[in-house]
Amino acid sequence: MIDLELPTGPVAEALFDPSGPDAADPDGAGVELPLTVLGDLVRLSRHEAAGVLRRYAEEGPHWFDAVIEMVELRDPSLAIGLDRLVAARCDDAELDDLVSGPSNPVIDVWADRQPRLAAAVDRRRSVIRRRRASGVPAERPVRSEDELLALARSGADGAVAAIFELGRRRAPGLLDLAEEVLPQRRDSRWGGVVRRALGEYGPEALPRARAWVMARGGCADMGLRILARHGTRQDIPLLMRELEDALGRREWGEAAGPIEGLGRLRAGEAVPLLKNAWTESTYAHLRPRVLTALTRTAPHTAESFTFEGLWDCEEGVREIAARTAPLTPESRVRLQRLHHDTAEEPGVRATAAARLVG
């Protein structure tokens, strides 16, 4: 579990200490945990941790691992300027590895600015188009699934690309590999690569995902992510159980996945839990998810929450509220103020303006 109040200073000192993890392990395994912790802190709305990640990407010996962590945050605003560093330092094979995962907004923005990154993205898309043409591969795979798994387990050159290829094929073997890697190396670079590759999977991974969540072992968080994205109504009780448990332990970060899944499934039976999450959580990253889930599961009940959200301190909440709050004389006044407030976020201002003219 990541402490919401964990200071970034000691993590930064450990990363940049000449006698720290780089010196102890020149292969880079020692920096995997602090880099992952920094990434998790950013996801918990601790954006100062992104500055430490950026600095290590620019100055650290194992800078590529920090770049991968920045990409996995999926926030282009945090990675502005790193495209120049990546284009200057990476060869074509490394760029191909970097763009091999599922579509990512950071990579998309970088590709617009850097021709070599754009070429790597084009190569990836070309391969995908060929393989999807007529529903069959356009060319025989270079390696079989067993060969790819062996390469992935070896950790040798090409192991990352092998993992992503298994993900693109949605190969059952990658689910087995996840059960080997995630319980032991969840907070490592390899754990991150496996999780990215599993992002390619859809409903075919649900049986394994359900088993992972039920077991509450090292794969449980990945299983919960799959259920949130692809689960069916039969998964509502499991998602509710996980949400109730997270709320009971006040682990707000762990509540995000179940809330997204319950909202996607429009699970009306989860409304009391969602209202509880809205009332009790102070986690800024969670509130937009809760409000979205409430508007999907119980639109009428959500009206009071969306109206309240027009004054929320979190910009994501204000934007959702501006789009969905009931139009009353009071809410119209608030929408006008949001629209004309030059200090307000552009997305909120635009949404308020569109609502007023709609």
mmCIF file of C-alpha atoms in Angstrom:
data_model
loop_
_atom_site.group_PDB
_atom_site.id
_atom_site.type_symbol
_atom_site.label_atom_id
_atom_site.label_comp_id
_atom_site.label_asym_id
_atom_site.label_seq_id
_atom_site.Cartn_x
_atom_site.Cartn_y
_atom_site.Cartn_z
ATOM 1 C CA MET A 1 0.000 0.000 0.000
ATOM 2 C CA ILE A 2 1.221 3.529 -0.807
ATOM 3 C CA ASP A 3 0.929 6.088 2.001
ATOM 4 C CA LEU A 4 -0.890 9.178 0.686
ATOM 5 C CA GLU A 5 1.337 11.341 2.916
ATOM 6 C CA LEU A 6 4.629 9.686 1.944
ATOM 7 C CA PRO A 7 7.136 12.517 1.317
ATOM 8 C CA THR A 8 8.974 12.432 -1.998
ATOM 9 C CA GLY A 9 12.217 13.782 -0.544
ATOM 10 C CA PRO A 10 13.565 10.481 0.833
ATOM 11 C CA VAL A 11 12.627 8.676 -2.390
ATOM 12 C CA ALA A 12 14.505 11.282 -4.439
ATOM 13 C CA GLU A 13 17.501 11.121 -2.110
ATOM 14 C CA ALA A 14 17.632 7.346 -2.502
ATOM 15 C CA LEU A 15 17.480 7.590 -6.301
ATOM 16 C CA PHE A 16 20.201 10.222 -6.624
ATOM 17 C CA ASP A 17 22.459 9.006 -3.810
ATOM 18 C CA PRO A 18 25.834 8.012 -5.353
ATOM 19 C CA SER A 19 25.884 5.015 -3.022
ATOM 20 C CA GLY A 20 22.195 4.269 -3.572
ATOM 21 C CA PRO A 21 20.330 1.688 -5.684
ATOM 22 C CA ASP A 22 22.211 2.464 -8.918
ATOM 23 C CA ALA A 23 25.549 1.773 -7.330
ATOM 24 C CA ALA A 24 24.307 -1.337 -5.559
ATOM 25 C CA ASP A 25 22.733 -2.790 -8.692
ATOM 26 C CA PRO A 26 24.110 -1.490 -11.997
ATOM 27 C CA ASP A 27 21.493 -3.500 -13.906
ATOM 28 C CA GLY A 28 18.795 -1.157 -12.638
ATOM 29 C CA ALA A 29 16.709 -3.527 -10.534
ATOM 30 C CA GLY A 30 17.353 -1.360 -7.482
ATOM 31 C CA VAL A 31 15.586 1.675 -8.959
ATOM 32 C CA GLU A 32 12.448 -0.189 -9.995
ATOM 33 C CA LEU A 33 10.702 0.141 -6.629
ATOM 34 C CA PRO A 34 11.371 3.876 -6.034
ATOM 35 C CA LEU A 35 10.335 4.707 -9.600
ATOM 36 C CA THR A 36 7.130 2.697 -9.194
ATOM 37 C CA VAL A 37 6.425 4.392 -5.849
ATOM 38 C CA LEU A 38 6.823 7.806 -7.490
ATOM 39 C CA GLY A 39 4.443 6.781 -10.265
ATOM 40 C CA ASP A 40 1.883 5.592 -7.732
ATOM 41 C CA LEU A 41 2.163 8.872 -5.836
ATOM 42 C CA VAL A 42 1.417 10.797 -9.030
ATOM 43 C CA ARG A 43 -1.670 8.612 -9.558
ATOM 44 C CA LEU A 44 -2.694 9.559 -6.031
ATOM 45 C CA SER A 45 -2.668 13.235 -7.112
ATOM 46 C CA ARG A 46 0.777 13.871 -5.605
ATOM 47 C CA HIS A 47 2.014 15.675 -8.709
ATOM 48 C CA GLU A 48 5.265 16.805 -7.095
ATOM 49 C CA ALA A 49 6.424 13.209 -7.526
ATOM 50 C CA ALA A 50 6.296 13.734 -11.295
ATOM 51 C CA GLY A 51 9.095 16.283 -10.946
ATOM 52 C CA VAL A 52 11.347 13.675 -9.351
ATOM 53 C CA LEU A 53 10.496 11.193 -12.098
ATOM 54 C CA ARG A 54 11.309 13.790 -14.763
ATOM 55 C CA ARG A 55 14.611 14.646 -13.139
ATOM 56 C CA TYR A 56 15.634 10.986 -13.023
ATOM 57 C CA ALA A 57 14.577 10.539 -16.651
ATOM 58 C CA GLU A 58 16.848 13.455 -17.560
ATOM 59 C CA GLU A 59 19.803 12.685 -15.284
ATOM 60 C CA GLY A 60 19.584 9.136 -13.942
ATOM 61 C CA PRO A 61 21.676 6.218 -15.211
ATOM 62 C CA HIS A 62 18.566 4.097 -15.779
ATOM 63 C CA TRP A 63 16.615 6.960 -17.333
ATOM 64 C CA PHE A 64 14.683 4.697 -19.724
ATOM 65 C CA ASP A 65 12.889 3.035 -16.799
ATOM 66 C CA ALA A 66 11.740 6.474 -15.623
ATOM 67 C CA VAL A 67 10.561 7.318 -19.141
ATOM 68 C CA ILE A 68 8.450 4.138 -19.182
ATOM 69 C CA GLU A 69 6.927 5.124 -15.836
ATOM 70 C CA MET A 70 6.111 8.595 -17.192
ATOM 71 C CA VAL A 71 4.479 7.059 -20.276
ATOM 72 C CA GLU A 72 2.403 4.720 -18.105
ATOM 73 C CA LEU A 73 0.967 7.733 -16.251
ATOM 74 C CA ARG A 74 -0.832 8.578 -19.527
ATOM 75 C CA ASP A 75 -0.727 12.324 -18.853
ATOM 76 C CA PRO A 76 0.928 14.323 -21.664
ATOM 77 C CA SER A 77 1.104 17.458 -19.514
ATOM 78 C CA LEU A 78 3.547 15.727 -17.149
ATOM 79 C CA ALA A 79 5.835 14.602 -19.979
ATOM 80 C CA ILE A 80 6.213 17.835 -21.948
ATOM 81 C CA GLY A 81 9.719 18.095 -23.405
ATOM 82 C CA LEU A 82 10.739 14.505 -22.690
ATOM 83 C CA ASP A 83 10.049 13.648 -26.335
ATOM 84 C CA ARG A 84 13.250 15.452 -27.329
ATOM 85 C CA LEU A 85 15.260 13.438 -24.818
ATOM 86 C CA VAL A 86 13.704 10.164 -25.974
ATOM 87 C CA ALA A 87 14.273 10.921 -29.653
ATOM 88 C CA ALA A 88 17.894 11.870 -28.999
ATOM 89 C CA ARG A 89 18.826 8.894 -26.812
ATOM 90 C CA CYS A 90 16.816 5.954 -28.183
ATOM 91 C CA ASP A 91 17.648 3.858 -31.206
ATOM 92 C CA ASP A 92 14.873 2.516 -33.423
ATOM 93 C CA ALA A 93 14.600 -0.767 -31.508
ATOM 94 C CA GLU A 94 14.149 1.070 -28.207
ATOM 95 C CA LEU A 95 11.534 3.346 -29.752
ATOM 96 C CA ASP A 96 9.683 0.292 -31.062
ATOM 97 C CA ASP A 97 9.677 -1.152 -27.543
ATOM 98 C CA LEU A 98 8.425 2.133 -26.092
ATOM 99 C CA VAL A 99 5.420 2.369 -28.434
ATOM 100 C CA SER A 100 4.617 -1.344 -28.395
ATOM 101 C CA GLY A 101 1.978 -1.191 -25.683
ATOM 102 C CA PRO A 102 -1.676 -0.190 -26.046
ATOM 103 C CA SER A 103 -2.491 3.227 -27.475
ATOM 104 C CA ASN A 104 -1.212 5.922 -25.114
ATOM 105 C CA PRO A 105 -1.891 9.694 -25.171
ATOM 106 C CA VAL A 106 1.697 10.501 -24.145
ATOM 107 C CA ILE A 107 3.082 8.573 -27.113
ATOM 108 C CA ASP A 108 0.498 10.160 -29.416
ATOM 109 C CA VAL A 109 1.550 13.683 -28.388
ATOM 110 C CA TRP A 110 5.241 12.846 -28.694
ATOM 111 C CA ALA A 111 4.701 11.351 -32.133
ATOM 112 C CA ASP A 112 3.168 14.623 -33.308
ATOM 113 C CA ARG A 113 6.403 16.391 -32.376
ATOM 114 C CA GLN A 114 9.122 13.876 -33.181
ATOM 115 C CA PRO A 115 9.400 12.271 -36.645
ATOM 116 C CA ARG A 116 11.293 9.216 -35.360
ATOM 117 C CA LEU A 117 8.619 8.517 -32.765
ATOM 118 C CA ALA A 118 5.956 9.017 -35.422
ATOM 119 C CA ALA A 119 7.751 6.491 -37.615
ATOM 120 C CA ALA A 120 7.824 3.975 -34.742
ATOM 121 C CA VAL A 121 4.085 4.451 -34.169
ATOM 122 C CA ASP A 122 3.462 4.021 -37.911
ATOM 123 C CA ARG A 123 5.439 0.773 -37.902
ATOM 124 C CA ARG A 124 3.368 -0.520 -34.998
ATOM 125 C CA ARG A 125 0.078 0.462 -36.643
ATOM 126 C CA SER A 126 1.140 -1.058 -39.940
ATOM 127 C CA VAL A 127 1.794 -4.394 -38.252
ATOM 128 C CA ILE A 128 -1.586 -4.258 -36.490
ATOM 129 C CA ARG A 129 -3.419 -3.413 -39.735
ATOM 130 C CA ARG A 130 -1.787 -6.294 -41.575
ATOM 131 C CA ARG A 131 -2.660 -8.750 -38.835
ATOM 132 C CA ARG A 132 -6.251 -7.603 -38.621
ATOM 133 C CA ALA A 133 -6.882 -7.642 -42.356
ATOM 134 C CA SER A 134 -9.584 -10.186 -43.130
ATOM 135 C CA GLY A 135 -9.414 -11.298 -39.521
ATOM 136 C CA VAL A 136 -6.258 -13.340 -40.029
ATOM 137 C CA PRO A 137 -2.540 -12.582 -39.781
ATOM 138 C CA ALA A 138 -1.066 -11.263 -43.013
ATOM 139 C CA GLU A 139 2.170 -13.056 -42.346
ATOM 140 C CA ARG A 140 3.270 -16.045 -40.302
ATOM 141 C CA PRO A 141 4.359 -15.000 -36.812
ATOM 142 C CA VAL A 142 8.114 -15.014 -36.451
ATOM 143 C CA ARG A 143 7.887 -16.840 -33.138
ATOM 144 C CA SER A 144 5.373 -19.196 -31.641
ATOM 145 C CA GLU A 145 3.678 -18.442 -28.347
ATOM 146 C CA ASP A 146 5.953 -20.900 -26.541
ATOM 147 C CA GLU A 147 9.029 -19.223 -28.036
ATOM 148 C CA LEU A 148 7.792 -15.796 -27.005
ATOM 149 C CA LEU A 149 7.105 -17.001 -23.463
ATOM 150 C CA ALA A 150 10.586 -18.482 -23.234
ATOM 151 C CA LEU A 151 12.103 -15.200 -24.400
ATOM 152 C CA ALA A 152 9.938 -13.211 -21.992
ATOM 153 C CA ARG A 153 10.982 -15.410 -19.062
ATOM 154 C CA SER A 154 14.665 -15.156 -19.995
ATOM 155 C CA GLY A 155 14.831 -11.399 -19.507
ATOM 156 C CA ALA A 156 17.200 -11.198 -22.459
ATOM 157 C CA ASP A 157 17.171 -8.619 -25.238
ATOM 158 C CA GLY A 158 13.776 -8.680 -26.857
ATOM 159 C CA ALA A 159 11.965 -9.869 -23.723
ATOM 160 C CA VAL A 160 9.910 -6.668 -23.464
ATOM 161 C CA ALA A 161 8.923 -6.874 -27.126
ATOM 162 C CA ALA A 162 7.990 -10.546 -26.608
ATOM 163 C CA ILE A 163 5.680 -9.639 -23.725
ATOM 164 C CA PHE A 164 3.970 -6.955 -25.791
ATOM 165 C CA GLU A 165 3.615 -9.361 -28.703
ATOM 166 C CA LEU A 166 1.929 -11.874 -26.400
ATOM 167 C CA GLY A 167 -0.408 -9.089 -25.336
ATOM 168 C CA ARG A 168 -1.237 -8.149 -28.921
ATOM 169 C CA ARG A 169 -2.078 -11.788 -29.633
ATOM 170 C CA ARG A 170 -4.042 -11.972 -26.364
ATOM 171 C CA ALA A 171 -2.189 -15.191 -25.768
ATOM 172 C CA PRO A 172 -3.322 -17.313 -22.804
ATOM 173 C CA GLY A 173 0.332 -17.840 -21.948
ATOM 174 C CA LEU A 174 0.697 -14.211 -20.864
ATOM 175 C CA LEU A 175 -1.922 -14.806 -18.173
ATOM 176 C CA ASP A 176 0.270 -17.652 -16.890
ATOM 177 C CA LEU A 177 3.306 -15.385 -17.027
ATOM 178 C CA ALA A 178 1.426 -12.745 -15.035
ATOM 179 C CA GLU A 179 0.832 -15.282 -12.281
ATOM 180 C CA GLU A 180 4.583 -15.873 -12.146
ATOM 181 C CA VAL A 181 5.698 -12.240 -12.326
ATOM 182 C CA LEU A 182 3.138 -10.078 -10.544
ATOM 183 C CA PRO A 183 3.131 -11.740 -7.098
ATOM 184 C CA GLN A 184 6.927 -11.485 -6.869
ATOM 185 C CA ARG A 185 7.827 -8.500 -9.046
ATOM 186 C CA ARG A 186 4.713 -6.352 -9.178
ATOM 187 C CA ASP A 187 6.638 -3.137 -8.469
ATOM 188 C CA SER A 188 9.388 -3.880 -10.962
ATOM 189 C CA ARG A 189 9.872 -2.859 -14.555
ATOM 190 C CA TRP A 190 8.832 -6.357 -15.622
ATOM 191 C CA GLY A 191 5.675 -6.116 -13.571
ATOM 192 C CA GLY A 192 4.868 -2.829 -15.269
ATOM 193 C CA VAL A 193 5.486 -4.281 -18.723
ATOM 194 C CA VAL A 194 3.245 -7.266 -18.021
ATOM 195 C CA ARG A 195 0.457 -5.001 -16.742
ATOM 196 C CA ARG A 196 0.727 -2.813 -19.862
ATOM 197 C CA ALA A 197 0.558 -5.863 -22.116
ATOM 198 C CA LEU A 198 -2.483 -7.205 -20.268
ATOM 199 C CA GLY A 199 -4.207 -3.952 -21.157
ATOM 200 C CA GLU A 200 -4.710 -5.441 -24.633
ATOM 201 C CA TYR A 201 -6.993 -8.163 -23.251
ATOM 202 C CA GLY A 202 -10.759 -8.000 -23.281
ATOM 203 C CA PRO A 203 -13.582 -10.288 -22.128
ATOM 204 C CA GLU A 204 -11.533 -13.401 -22.879
ATOM 205 C CA ALA A 205 -9.500 -12.677 -19.735
ATOM 206 C CA LEU A 206 -12.521 -12.445 -17.420
ATOM 207 C CA PRO A 207 -12.423 -16.011 -16.036
ATOM 208 C CA ARG A 208 -8.815 -15.590 -14.956
ATOM 209 C CA ALA A 209 -9.448 -12.052 -13.697
ATOM 210 C CA ARG A 210 -12.292 -13.270 -11.487
ATOM 211 C CA ALA A 211 -10.072 -15.966 -10.034
ATOM 212 C CA TRP A 212 -7.329 -13.429 -9.321
ATOM 213 C CA VAL A 213 -9.674 -11.060 -7.515
ATOM 214 C CA MET A 214 -11.241 -13.856 -5.493
ATOM 215 C CA ALA A 215 -7.800 -15.128 -4.442
ATOM 216 C CA ARG A 216 -6.671 -11.623 -3.374
ATOM 217 C CA GLY A 217 -3.089 -12.495 -4.241
ATOM 218 C CA GLY A 218 -0.428 -10.726 -6.239
ATOM 219 C CA CYS A 219 -2.565 -10.561 -9.376
ATOM 220 C CA ALA A 220 -5.674 -9.185 -7.678
ATOM 221 C CA ASP A 221 -5.174 -5.557 -8.697
ATOM 222 C CA MET A 222 -4.715 -6.523 -12.352
ATOM 223 C CA GLY A 223 -7.765 -8.759 -12.165
ATOM 224 C CA LEU A 224 -9.785 -5.911 -10.724
ATOM 225 C CA ARG A 225 -8.653 -3.627 -13.547
ATOM 226 C CA ILE A 226 -9.871 -6.173 -16.111
ATOM 227 C CA LEU A 227 -13.207 -6.577 -14.328
ATOM 228 C CA ALA A 228 -13.661 -2.804 -14.197
ATOM 229 C CA ARG A 229 -13.113 -2.508 -17.938
ATOM 230 C CA HIS A 230 -14.749 -5.662 -19.256
ATOM 231 C CA GLY A 231 -16.779 -7.283 -16.487
ATOM 232 C CA THR A 232 -20.442 -8.210 -16.852
ATOM 233 C CA ARG A 233 -23.348 -7.896 -14.453
ATOM 234 C CA GLN A 234 -22.317 -11.138 -12.807
ATOM 235 C CA ASP A 235 -19.243 -9.273 -11.558
ATOM 236 C CA ILE A 236 -21.231 -6.590 -9.725
ATOM 237 C CA PRO A 237 -21.204 -8.414 -6.349
ATOM 238 C CA LEU A 238 -17.440 -8.905 -6.588
ATOM 239 C CA LEU A 239 -16.847 -5.269 -7.509
ATOM 240 C CA MET A 240 -19.098 -4.161 -4.660
ATOM 241 C CA ARG A 241 -17.207 -6.380 -2.233
ATOM 242 C CA GLU A 242 -13.903 -4.864 -3.294
ATOM 243 C CA LEU A 243 -15.273 -1.327 -3.090
ATOM 244 C CA GLU A 244 -16.743 -1.879 0.358
ATOM 245 C CA ASP A 245 -13.448 -3.347 1.553
ATOM 246 C CA ALA A 246 -11.416 -0.440 0.141
ATOM 247 C CA LEU A 247 -13.747 2.132 1.693
ATOM 248 C CA GLY A 248 -13.627 0.337 5.018
ATOM 249 C CA ARG A 249 -9.833 0.519 5.004
ATOM 250 C CA ARG A 250 -9.920 4.071 3.611
ATOM 251 C CA GLU A 251 -7.704 2.970 0.738
ATOM 252 C CA TRP A 252 -9.076 5.503 -1.705
ATOM 253 C CA GLY A 253 -6.739 4.573 -4.524
ATOM 254 C CA GLU A 254 -7.951 0.971 -4.430
ATOM 255 C CA ALA A 255 -11.556 2.145 -4.660
ATOM 256 C CA ALA A 256 -11.090 3.716 -8.101
ATOM 257 C CA GLY A 257 -11.265 0.493 -10.133
ATOM 258 C CA PRO A 258 -14.434 -0.907 -8.562
ATOM 259 C CA ILE A 259 -16.122 2.497 -8.856
ATOM 260 C CA GLU A 260 -15.315 2.726 -12.565
ATOM 261 C CA GLY A 261 -16.582 -0.812 -13.146
ATOM 262 C CA LEU A 262 -19.806 -0.304 -11.220
ATOM 263 C CA GLY A 263 -20.452 2.925 -13.077
ATOM 264 C CA ARG A 264 -19.826 1.293 -16.455
ATOM 265 C CA LEU A 265 -22.258 -1.488 -15.544
ATOM 266 C CA ARG A 266 -24.828 1.026 -14.238
ATOM 267 C CA ALA A 267 -25.124 -0.974 -11.042
ATOM 268 C CA GLY A 268 -27.978 0.713 -9.187
ATOM 269 C CA GLU A 269 -27.449 -1.535 -6.178
ATOM 270 C CA ALA A 270 -24.059 0.138 -5.653
ATOM 271 C CA VAL A 271 -25.496 3.654 -5.180
ATOM 272 C CA PRO A 272 -25.284 3.605 -1.340
ATOM 273 C CA LEU A 273 -21.597 2.669 -1.549
ATOM 274 C CA LEU A 274 -20.945 5.344 -4.179
ATOM 275 C CA LYS A 275 -22.638 7.988 -2.026
ATOM 276 C CA ASN A 276 -20.501 6.879 0.892
ATOM 277 C CA ALA A 277 -17.366 7.176 -1.226
ATOM 278 C CA TRP A 278 -18.333 10.711 -2.262
ATOM 279 C CA THR A 279 -19.009 11.776 1.319
ATOM 280 C CA GLU A 280 -15.970 10.268 3.000
ATOM 281 C CA SER A 281 -13.142 10.417 0.460
ATOM 282 C CA THR A 282 -10.754 13.367 0.343
ATOM 283 C CA TYR A 283 -8.821 11.773 -2.523
ATOM 284 C CA ALA A 284 -9.063 14.227 -5.431
ATOM 285 C CA HIS A 285 -8.384 11.570 -8.059
ATOM 286 C CA LEU A 286 -11.385 9.546 -6.879
ATOM 287 C CA ARG A 287 -14.106 12.207 -6.851
ATOM 288 C CA PRO A 288 -14.553 12.554 -10.645
ATOM 289 C CA ARG A 289 -14.897 8.777 -10.884
ATOM 290 C CA VAL A 290 -17.520 8.683 -8.138
ATOM 291 C CA LEU A 291 -19.552 11.462 -9.740
ATOM 292 C CA THR A 292 -19.388 9.799 -13.160
ATOM 293 C CA ALA A 293 -20.527 6.499 -11.659
ATOM 294 C CA LEU A 294 -23.418 8.174 -9.848
ATOM 295 C CA THR A 295 -24.652 9.897 -13.018
ATOM 296 C CA ARG A 296 -24.633 6.553 -14.812
ATOM 297 C CA THR A 297 -26.170 4.402 -12.107
ATOM 298 C CA ALA A 298 -28.795 6.781 -10.690
ATOM 299 C CA PRO A 299 -29.192 9.969 -12.752
ATOM 300 C CA HIS A 300 -31.978 11.391 -10.591
ATOM 301 C CA THR A 301 -30.139 10.703 -7.336
ATOM 302 C CA ALA A 302 -26.974 12.174 -8.841
ATOM 303 C CA GLU A 303 -28.561 15.575 -9.461
ATOM 304 C CA SER A 304 -27.825 16.885 -5.982
ATOM 305 C CA PHE A 305 -24.235 15.647 -6.244
ATOM 306 C CA THR A 306 -23.668 17.214 -9.658
ATOM 307 C CA PHE A 307 -25.083 20.515 -8.406
ATOM 308 C CA GLU A 308 -22.706 20.377 -5.442
ATOM 309 C CA GLY A 309 -19.905 19.506 -7.831
ATOM 310 C CA LEU A 310 -20.153 22.887 -9.567
ATOM 311 C CA TRP A 311 -18.269 24.316 -6.565
ATOM 312 C CA ASP A 312 -15.870 21.376 -6.078
ATOM 313 C CA CYS A 313 -12.143 22.008 -5.646
ATOM 314 C CA GLU A 314 -11.302 19.305 -8.223
ATOM 315 C CA GLU A 315 -11.434 20.520 -11.819
ATOM 316 C CA GLY A 316 -12.499 17.107 -13.128
ATOM 317 C CA VAL A 317 -15.534 17.188 -10.858
ATOM 318 C CA ARG A 318 -16.434 20.722 -11.934
ATOM 319 C CA GLU A 319 -16.253 19.712 -15.590
ATOM 320 C CA ILE A 320 -18.530 16.673 -15.080
ATOM 321 C CA ALA A 321 -20.906 18.784 -13.022
ATOM 322 C CA ALA A 322 -20.997 21.509 -15.667
ATOM 323 C CA ARG A 323 -22.002 18.861 -18.206
ATOM 324 C CA THR A 324 -24.623 17.069 -16.120
ATOM 325 C CA ALA A 325 -26.003 19.273 -13.326
ATOM 326 C CA PRO A 326 -29.720 20.115 -13.597
ATOM 327 C CA LEU A 327 -30.357 23.541 -15.126
ATOM 328 C CA THR A 328 -31.889 25.786 -12.496
ATOM 329 C CA PRO A 329 -31.621 29.551 -12.020
ATOM 330 C CA GLU A 330 -28.874 29.021 -9.443
ATOM 331 C CA SER A 331 -26.906 26.514 -11.532
ATOM 332 C CA ARG A 332 -27.126 28.782 -14.592
ATOM 333 C CA VAL A 333 -25.567 31.601 -12.597
ATOM 334 C CA ARG A 334 -22.795 29.281 -11.485
ATOM 335 C CA LEU A 335 -22.219 28.025 -15.055
ATOM 336 C CA GLN A 336 -21.947 31.617 -16.269
ATOM 337 C CA ARG A 337 -19.358 32.349 -13.607
ATOM 338 C CA LEU A 338 -17.381 29.246 -14.530
ATOM 339 C CA HIS A 339 -17.501 30.238 -18.183
ATOM 340 C CA HIS A 340 -16.283 33.805 -17.588
ATOM 341 C CA ASP A 341 -13.697 33.015 -14.906
ATOM 342 C CA THR A 342 -10.310 33.524 -16.588
ATOM 343 C CA ALA A 343 -8.611 31.616 -13.769
ATOM 344 C CA GLU A 344 -10.775 28.539 -14.417
ATOM 345 C CA GLU A 345 -9.448 25.541 -16.355
ATOM 346 C CA PRO A 346 -10.139 25.753 -20.126
ATOM 347 C CA GLY A 347 -12.027 22.459 -20.188
ATOM 348 C CA VAL A 348 -14.380 23.577 -17.430
ATOM 349 C CA ARG A 349 -14.976 26.950 -19.101
ATOM 350 C CA ALA A 350 -15.713 25.329 -22.460
ATOM 351 C CA THR A 351 -18.102 22.781 -20.952
ATOM 352 C CA ALA A 352 -19.978 25.469 -19.024
ATOM 353 C CA ALA A 353 -20.314 27.590 -22.159
ATOM 354 C CA ALA A 354 -21.583 24.666 -24.226
ATOM 355 C CA ARG A 355 -24.146 23.820 -21.556
ATOM 356 C CA LEU A 356 -25.472 27.362 -21.438
ATOM 357 C CA VAL A 357 -26.047 27.548 -25.186
ATOM 358 C CA GLY A 358 -27.375 23.977 -25.368
#
